[in-house]
Coordinates of C-alpha atoms and ligand atoms in Angstrom, one line a residue:
M1 CA -27.7 8.6 -36.9
A2 CA -30.3 11.4 -37.2
R3 CA -33.6 11.0 -39.1
A4 CA -33.9 14.7 -39.6
S5 CA -32.8 18.0 -38.1
V6 CA -34.7 21.0 -36.7
I7 CA -32.9 24.3 -37.8
G8 CA -35.4 26.9 -36.8
T9 CA -38.1 27.5 -34.2
G10 CA -40.8 30.1 -33.5
M11 CA -43.8 30.4 -31.3
T12 CA -46.2 32.9 -29.9
T13 CA -46.8 33.4 -26.2
F14 CA -49.5 31.0 -25.1
G15 CA -52.5 32.6 -23.4
V16 CA -55.4 34.7 -24.4
H17 CA -55.2 36.3 -27.9
D18 CA -57.6 38.4 -29.9
R19 CA -55.9 37.5 -33.2
T20 CA -57.0 35.1 -36.0
L21 CA -55.5 31.6 -36.4
A22 CA -53.7 32.9 -39.5
E23 CA -52.2 35.9 -37.7
L24 CA -51.1 33.7 -34.8
F25 CA -49.5 31.2 -37.1
A26 CA -47.6 33.9 -39.0
E27 CA -46.3 35.2 -35.7
A28 CA -44.7 31.7 -35.1
V29 CA -43.6 31.1 -38.7
F30 CA -41.5 34.1 -39.6
P31 CA -39.3 33.9 -36.5
A32 CA -38.8 30.2 -37.3
L33 CA -37.8 30.9 -40.8
D34 CA -35.5 33.7 -39.7
D35 CA -33.9 31.4 -37.1
A36 CA -33.4 28.8 -39.7
G37 CA -32.0 31.2 -42.4
V38 CA -34.7 29.9 -44.8
G39 CA -36.6 32.1 -47.2
T40 CA -40.3 31.5 -47.9
T41 CA -39.5 30.4 -51.4
E42 CA -37.2 27.7 -50.1
V43 CA -40.0 25.9 -48.2
D44 CA -41.1 22.8 -50.1
A45 CA -44.2 21.9 -48.0
L46 CA -46.3 23.0 -45.0
Y47 CA -47.5 20.3 -42.5
F48 CA -49.9 22.1 -40.2
G49 CA -51.8 21.0 -37.1
N50 CA -55.2 22.2 -35.9
A51 CA -57.6 20.0 -34.1
M52 CA -60.8 22.0 -33.5
G53 CA -61.1 24.9 -35.9
G54 CA -64.1 23.4 -37.7
Q55 CA -66.0 23.4 -34.4
T56 CA -64.6 26.4 -32.6
E57 CA -64.7 29.0 -35.4
N58 CA -66.0 27.4 -38.6
E59 CA -62.4 27.2 -40.0
T60 CA -61.5 24.2 -42.2
H61 CA -59.3 23.8 -45.2
L62 CA -56.7 25.6 -43.1
A63 CA -53.4 24.5 -44.6
P64 CA -53.8 26.2 -47.9
K65 CA -55.4 29.3 -46.2
L66 CA -52.4 29.6 -43.9
A67 CA -49.9 28.9 -46.7
S68 CA -51.4 31.8 -48.6
H69 CA -51.3 34.0 -45.5
V70 CA -47.6 33.5 -45.0
G71 CA -46.7 33.9 -48.7
M72 CA -46.3 30.2 -49.6
A73 CA -49.4 29.6 -51.8
G74 CA -48.7 26.8 -54.3
I75 CA -46.7 24.4 -52.2
P76 CA -48.2 21.2 -50.9
A77 CA -49.9 22.1 -47.6
Q78 CA -51.6 19.5 -45.4
R79 CA -53.6 19.7 -42.2
F80 CA -53.2 17.1 -39.5
E81 CA -55.7 16.2 -36.7
D82 CA -55.1 13.8 -33.9
A83 CA -56.7 15.6 -30.9
C84 CA -54.0 16.9 -28.6
A85 CA -51.2 15.0 -30.5
T86 CA -52.1 16.9 -33.7
S87 CA -48.8 18.8 -34.4
A88 CA -46.5 16.0 -33.1
N89 CA -48.0 13.9 -35.8
A90 CA -47.5 16.6 -38.4
F91 CA -43.9 16.8 -37.2
K92 CA -43.5 13.0 -37.5
H93 CA -44.6 13.2 -41.1
A94 CA -42.2 16.1 -41.8
V95 CA -39.4 14.0 -40.5
Q96 CA -40.4 11.1 -42.7
A97 CA -40.7 13.4 -45.7
V98 CA -37.2 14.8 -45.5
E99 CA -35.7 11.5 -44.5
S100 CA -37.1 9.8 -47.6
G101 CA -36.2 12.6 -49.9
V102 CA -39.8 13.6 -50.8
H103 CA -39.0 17.2 -49.6
D104 CA -35.9 19.1 -48.6
V105 CA -37.4 21.7 -46.3
V106 CA -40.7 21.3 -44.5
L107 CA -42.3 24.0 -42.4
V108 CA -44.3 22.3 -39.6
G109 CA -46.4 23.7 -36.8
G110 CA -49.8 24.3 -35.4
A111 CA -52.2 26.9 -34.2
E112 CA -55.4 26.8 -32.1
R113 CA -57.7 29.1 -30.3
C114 CA -59.4 27.7 -27.2
T115 CA -60.2 30.7 -25.0
P116 CA -63.5 32.7 -24.8
E117 CA -62.0 34.9 -27.5
T118 CA -63.6 32.3 -29.9
G119 CA -67.0 33.1 -28.4
L120 CA -67.1 29.8 -26.6
D121 CA -67.1 29.7 -22.8
T122 CA -65.6 26.9 -20.6
A123 CA -68.7 24.7 -20.8
A124 CA -69.0 25.0 -24.6
M125 CA -65.2 24.4 -25.2
T126 CA -65.3 21.4 -22.9
R127 CA -68.0 19.9 -25.1
V128 CA -65.9 20.6 -28.2
F129 CA -62.9 18.9 -26.6
A130 CA -65.1 15.9 -25.7
S131 CA -65.5 15.2 -29.4
A132 CA -62.2 13.3 -29.1
A133 CA -64.0 10.8 -26.8
H134 CA -65.9 7.8 -28.3
R135 CA -69.1 9.1 -29.9
Q136 CA -71.4 6.3 -28.9
V137 CA -69.9 4.9 -25.7
E138 CA -68.3 7.8 -23.9
Q139 CA -69.9 11.1 -25.1
P140 CA -73.4 10.1 -24.0
T141 CA -72.2 9.5 -20.5
G142 CA -71.0 13.1 -20.3
L143 CA -67.4 12.1 -20.0
T144 CA -65.2 15.2 -20.3
F145 CA -61.4 15.3 -20.6
P146 CA -60.9 16.4 -16.9
G147 CA -63.2 13.4 -16.1
A148 CA -61.3 11.0 -18.4
F149 CA -57.9 11.8 -16.9
A150 CA -59.4 11.8 -13.4
L151 CA -60.5 8.2 -13.9
L152 CA -57.0 7.1 -15.1
T153 CA -55.4 8.9 -12.2
K154 CA -57.8 7.5 -9.6
R155 CA -56.8 4.0 -10.9
H156 CA -53.1 5.0 -10.6
M157 CA -53.7 6.2 -7.0
Y158 CA -55.4 3.0 -6.1
E159 CA -52.7 0.8 -7.6
H160 CA -49.6 2.8 -6.5
G161 CA -50.6 5.0 -3.6
T162 CA -50.0 8.2 -5.5
T163 CA -51.4 11.1 -3.4
E164 CA -53.2 14.4 -4.1
E165 CA -50.3 16.1 -2.4
Q166 CA -47.9 14.6 -4.9
L167 CA -50.1 15.7 -7.8
A168 CA -50.2 19.2 -6.3
E169 CA -46.3 19.2 -6.2
I170 CA -46.4 18.7 -10.0
A171 CA -48.6 21.8 -10.4
V172 CA -46.3 23.8 -8.1
K173 CA -43.2 22.6 -10.0
N174 CA -44.7 23.4 -13.4
H175 CA -45.9 26.8 -12.4
Y176 CA -42.4 27.5 -11.1
H177 CA -40.9 26.5 -14.4
G178 CA -43.6 28.6 -16.2
S179 CA -42.5 31.6 -14.1
L180 CA -39.1 31.3 -15.8
N181 CA -40.7 31.1 -19.3
P182 CA -41.7 34.5 -20.9
R183 CA -44.0 32.7 -23.3
A184 CA -46.0 30.8 -20.6
H185 CA -49.7 31.4 -20.1
F186 CA -49.2 31.4 -16.3
G187 CA -46.1 33.0 -15.0
R188 CA -46.6 33.0 -11.2
D189 CA -45.5 30.7 -8.4
I190 CA -48.2 28.8 -6.5
S191 CA -48.1 26.6 -3.3
V192 CA -49.4 23.0 -2.6
E193 CA -52.0 24.6 -0.3
E194 CA -53.3 26.8 -3.1
V195 CA -53.7 23.8 -5.4
L196 CA -55.5 21.7 -2.7
D197 CA -57.7 24.7 -1.8
S198 CA -58.8 25.4 -5.4
P199 CA -62.2 24.2 -6.5
V200 CA -62.6 20.5 -7.4
V201 CA -63.1 20.1 -11.2
A202 CA -63.1 16.2 -11.4
D203 CA -62.0 14.3 -8.3
P204 CA -58.9 14.1 -7.7
F205 CA -58.3 17.2 -9.8
H206 CA -58.6 20.7 -8.4
L207 CA -58.6 23.7 -10.8
M208 CA -54.9 24.1 -10.3
D209 CA -54.3 20.5 -11.3
C210 CA -55.7 21.3 -14.8
C211 CA -54.1 22.9 -17.8
P212 CA -55.9 26.0 -19.0
F213 CA -57.6 26.7 -22.3
S214 CA -55.1 28.7 -24.3
D215 CA -54.6 30.3 -27.7
G216 CA -51.3 30.1 -29.5
A217 CA -49.1 28.9 -32.4
S218 CA -45.7 27.2 -32.8
A219 CA -43.6 26.4 -35.8
V220 CA -40.3 24.6 -36.7
V221 CA -38.3 24.1 -39.8
V222 CA -37.3 20.5 -40.6
V223 CA -34.6 19.5 -43.0
S224 CA -32.5 16.4 -43.7
E225 CA -29.5 15.8 -41.5
D226 CA -27.1 16.6 -44.4
A227 CA -29.1 19.6 -45.7
A228 CA -28.8 21.2 -42.2
E229 CA -25.3 22.3 -42.9
S230 CA -26.3 24.4 -45.9
F231 CA -28.5 26.7 -43.7
D232 CA -27.6 29.2 -41.0
G233 CA -29.8 27.7 -38.3
D234 CA -28.1 25.8 -35.5
P235 CA -29.3 22.2 -36.0
V236 CA -30.7 19.9 -33.4
D237 CA -31.1 16.3 -34.6
V238 CA -34.2 14.1 -34.4
T239 CA -32.9 10.6 -33.7
G240 CA -36.1 8.8 -33.0
I241 CA -39.9 9.2 -33.3
G242 CA -42.3 6.6 -32.1
H243 CA -46.1 6.7 -32.7
A244 CA -48.6 4.3 -31.3
T245 CA -52.3 4.1 -30.5
D246 CA -54.4 2.4 -27.8
V247 CA -58.0 1.1 -27.8
V248 CA -60.9 3.5 -27.7
P249 CA -63.2 3.6 -25.6
M250 CA -61.0 3.9 -22.5
A251 CA -63.1 1.3 -20.7
D252 CA -61.8 -1.4 -23.1
K253 CA -58.1 -0.7 -22.2
A254 CA -56.4 -3.8 -20.8
H255 CA -54.7 -1.7 -18.1
P256 CA -55.8 2.0 -18.1
S257 CA -53.2 3.7 -15.9
T258 CA -50.2 2.3 -17.9
T259 CA -51.1 4.4 -21.0
Q260 CA -49.8 1.6 -23.3
S261 CA -49.6 3.8 -26.4
A262 CA -46.9 5.9 -24.7
R263 CA -44.9 2.8 -23.7
D264 CA -45.1 1.5 -27.3
A265 CA -44.2 4.9 -28.8
A266 CA -41.3 5.4 -26.3
A267 CA -39.9 1.9 -27.0
E268 CA -39.9 2.7 -30.8
A269 CA -38.3 6.1 -30.3
Y270 CA -35.5 4.9 -28.0
D271 CA -34.9 2.0 -30.3
Q272 CA -34.5 4.2 -33.4
A273 CA -32.3 6.6 -31.4
D274 CA -30.3 3.6 -30.0
T275 CA -30.7 5.0 -26.5
T276 CA -32.6 4.5 -23.3
A277 CA -34.7 6.6 -20.9
D278 CA -31.7 6.7 -18.5
A279 CA -29.7 8.7 -21.1
M280 CA -32.3 11.5 -21.2
D281 CA -31.2 14.8 -19.7
F282 CA -34.8 16.2 -19.4
A283 CA -38.3 15.6 -20.7
E284 CA -41.3 17.6 -22.0
V285 CA -44.4 15.5 -21.3
H286 CA -48.1 16.0 -21.9
D287 CA -49.3 17.2 -18.4
C288 CA -52.8 18.2 -19.4
F289 CA -53.6 17.3 -15.8
T290 CA -51.1 16.6 -13.0
G291 CA -52.0 12.9 -13.0
A292 CA -51.1 12.7 -16.7
E293 CA -47.6 13.8 -15.9
V294 CA -47.3 10.9 -13.4
M295 CA -48.4 8.4 -16.0
A296 CA -46.4 9.9 -18.8
T297 CA -43.1 9.9 -16.9
E298 CA -43.5 6.3 -15.9
A299 CA -44.6 5.2 -19.4
I300 CA -41.6 6.7 -21.1
G301 CA -39.3 5.0 -18.5
L302 CA -38.1 7.9 -16.4
F303 CA -39.4 6.1 -13.3
E304 CA -40.6 2.7 -12.3
D305 CA -44.4 2.3 -12.1
G306 CA -45.5 4.0 -8.9
G307 CA -42.2 6.0 -8.7
A308 CA -43.3 9.3 -10.3
G309 CA -45.2 10.7 -7.3
P310 CA -42.4 10.2 -4.8
A311 CA -39.8 11.5 -7.3
V312 CA -41.8 14.7 -7.8
A313 CA -42.2 15.2 -4.0
E314 CA -38.4 14.7 -3.7
G315 CA -37.8 17.5 -6.2
R316 CA -36.1 15.2 -8.7
T317 CA -38.1 16.6 -11.6
R318 CA -37.5 20.3 -10.9
L319 CA -35.1 22.3 -13.1
D320 CA -32.2 21.6 -10.6
G321 CA -33.2 17.9 -10.1
D322 CA -31.5 14.9 -11.7
I323 CA -34.3 14.6 -14.4
P324 CA -36.1 17.9 -15.0
V325 CA -39.6 17.4 -16.4
N326 CA -41.4 20.1 -18.3
P327 CA -38.8 22.9 -17.9
S328 CA -41.1 25.0 -20.2
G329 CA -43.8 24.9 -17.6
G330 CA -45.6 22.1 -19.5
L331 CA -49.2 22.3 -20.6
K332 CA -50.1 23.1 -16.9
A333 CA -48.4 26.5 -16.9
K334 CA -47.1 27.2 -20.4
G335 CA -50.6 26.5 -21.7
H336 CA -52.3 24.1 -24.1
P337 CA -53.5 25.5 -27.4
I338 CA -54.3 21.9 -28.6
G339 CA -52.9 21.9 -32.2
A340 CA -49.9 24.0 -31.3
T341 CA -48.7 21.9 -28.3
G342 CA -46.8 19.1 -30.1
T343 CA -44.5 21.4 -32.0
A344 CA -44.2 23.7 -29.0
Q345 CA -42.6 20.7 -27.2
V346 CA -40.1 20.4 -30.2
V347 CA -39.4 24.2 -29.9
E348 CA -38.5 23.7 -26.2
L349 CA -36.3 20.7 -26.9
T350 CA -34.5 22.6 -29.7
E351 CA -33.9 25.7 -27.6
Q352 CA -32.7 23.7 -24.6
L353 CA -30.4 21.5 -26.6
R354 CA -28.9 24.6 -28.3
G355 CA -28.3 26.0 -24.8
E356 CA -30.7 29.0 -25.6
A357 CA -33.4 28.5 -22.9
G358 CA -32.4 31.4 -20.7
D359 CA -33.5 31.3 -17.0
R360 CA -35.1 27.8 -17.5
Q361 CA -32.0 26.3 -19.1
V362 CA -31.4 22.6 -18.1
A363 CA -27.7 22.4 -17.2
D364 CA -25.6 20.4 -19.8
A365 CA -28.6 19.3 -21.8
Q366 CA -27.5 17.1 -24.7
R367 CA -30.4 14.6 -25.2
A368 CA -34.1 14.9 -24.4
V369 CA -37.5 13.3 -25.0
A370 CA -40.9 14.8 -25.8
H371 CA -44.2 12.9 -25.1
N372 CA -47.4 14.3 -26.8
L373 CA -50.7 12.4 -26.4
G374 CA -54.1 12.7 -27.8
G375 CA -57.6 11.7 -26.6
G376 CA -57.8 9.5 -23.5
A377 CA -54.2 8.5 -24.0
A378 CA -55.3 6.7 -27.2
T379 CA -52.6 8.3 -29.4
T380 CA -49.0 9.1 -28.4
V381 CA -46.0 10.4 -30.3
V382 CA -42.6 10.3 -28.5
T383 CA -39.7 12.1 -30.0
V384 CA -36.0 11.9 -29.0
M385 CA -33.7 14.8 -30.0
E386 CA -30.0 15.4 -29.6
G387 CA -27.8 18.5 -29.7
R388 CA -24.6 18.6 -31.9
A389 CA -22.4 20.2 -29.3
Ligands
COA1 N1 -54.7 26.7 -14.1 C1 -54.4 27.8 -13.3 N2 -55.3 28.8 -13.2 C2 -56.4 28.8 -14.0 C3 -56.7 27.7 -14.8 C4 -55.8 26.6 -14.8 N3 -56.0 25.5 -15.6 N4 -57.8 27.9 -15.5 C5 -58.3 29.1 -15.1 N5 -57.4 29.6 -14.2 C6 -57.5 30.9 -13.5 C7 -58.0 32.0 -14.4 O1 -56.9 32.8 -14.8 C8 -58.8 32.8 -13.4 O2 -58.0 33.6 -12.6 P1 -58.4 35.1 -12.1 O3 -59.7 34.9 -11.3 O4 -57.2 35.5 -11.3 O5 -58.6 35.8 -13.4 C9 -59.5 31.8 -12.5 O6 -58.6 30.6 -12.6 C10 -60.9 31.3 -13.0 O7 -60.8 31.2 -14.4 P2 -62.0 30.6 -15.3 O8 -61.6 30.7 -16.7 O9 -63.3 31.2 -14.9 O10 -62.0 29.1 -14.9 P3 -63.0 28.0 -15.3 O11 -63.6 27.4 -14.1 O12 -63.9 28.5 -16.4 O13 -62.0 26.9 -16.0 C11 -60.9 24.8 -15.8 C12 -61.0 26.2 -15.3 C13 -59.8 24.1 -15.0 C14 -62.2 24.0 -15.6 C15 -60.5 24.9 -17.3 O14 -59.3 25.6 -17.5 C16 -60.3 23.5 -17.9 O15 -61.3 22.8 -18.2 N6 -59.1 23.1 -18.2 C17 -58.9 21.8 -18.8 C18 -58.8 21.9 -20.4 C19 -58.8 20.6 -21.0 O16 -59.5 19.7 -20.8 N7 -57.8 20.5 -22.0 C20 -57.7 19.2 -22.7 C21 -56.8 18.3 -22.0 S1 -56.7 16.7 -22.7

């Protein structure tokens, strides 16, 4: 049984944009409403994700500002913030709202600007992102997010023998998928050698192991399973959403490389959907760094612990493999405008499960899982969706 249905999607290209947050959000919202067959006056609430606007461009109180900009002033409008898991959490609340009958139609999405168009260069934006790390314990050490995921990945390499070459294969695969996605930040093929020859950012990550700073927005229209039939948009059902957190600071985690919050969130999502990882036809996971994709795919049960590196090297996670991972290009190649990433994963699942993903279509996709994490894997939201075909 579905908890809710997605009936419309929209998103901007991810990349470098010289437009405001409101302009970007509108560019995602109106195609989503058109796709759903929903008018602006039919939207009951806006749940919106933006993580960093207060720091990057002195923009807070964004939800009512954006509701006004898209002609929806007056409805309840709420901003969510959970680091990189920001809009997946907004989406979870939208699902709960329509499931419980609080609202009939919820517009949910996110927008973020992270490139030098904000006036902040790489060093300054890296400091802003580090605000998601523990204020007293981690920030004073200079821990950045490339550094945080490098530590987790080093531990995984030590425990399971995962190699830099296997990590590079993930970057190559996701850039290939990104080359098939017209909305991706990076649309060009790369090689393992190019990844390994790129500058080291935080050992074991080279520049090409990292996601970029991106600007962008995404939006989806969420309604109850029953209400879906009364709109034109082709529905895709949300059958499970799990949400869990893990201890912060990272050094206090019982077992850092297992990313426990993802395991807990995945177990909850599969349980609600009455399904298992084996039944998934593809996955969108939070590959902010190549090592993060390794840990994510193991945590959500696609591979045994230590199995993700070899699986990638064997081509199993490519578009034509037995379990494609990040057919959109993932954060690595599609891009990562923080607050827009969670609902962009929902956009990808919806398009794929409708059979509308074009060159990057996963064959016979009926069921899929999205994994969106925040901070040092301290928050994870896992979503299971199913097509109606
Ligand atoms: N992947 C692929 N190419 C990238 C890239 C990335 N992540 N980041 C930048 N590039 C490319 C640029 O397009 C540019 O190419 P060009 O010379 O052909 O124009 C070149 O590499 C240099 O770009 P620049 O912006 O000067 O790189 P940078 O050194 O300032 O930043 C990173 C590169 C990897 C350090 C930066 O993108 C980064 O910190 N990413 C991680 C962001 C992050 O932590 N997100 C949160 C995750 S939890």
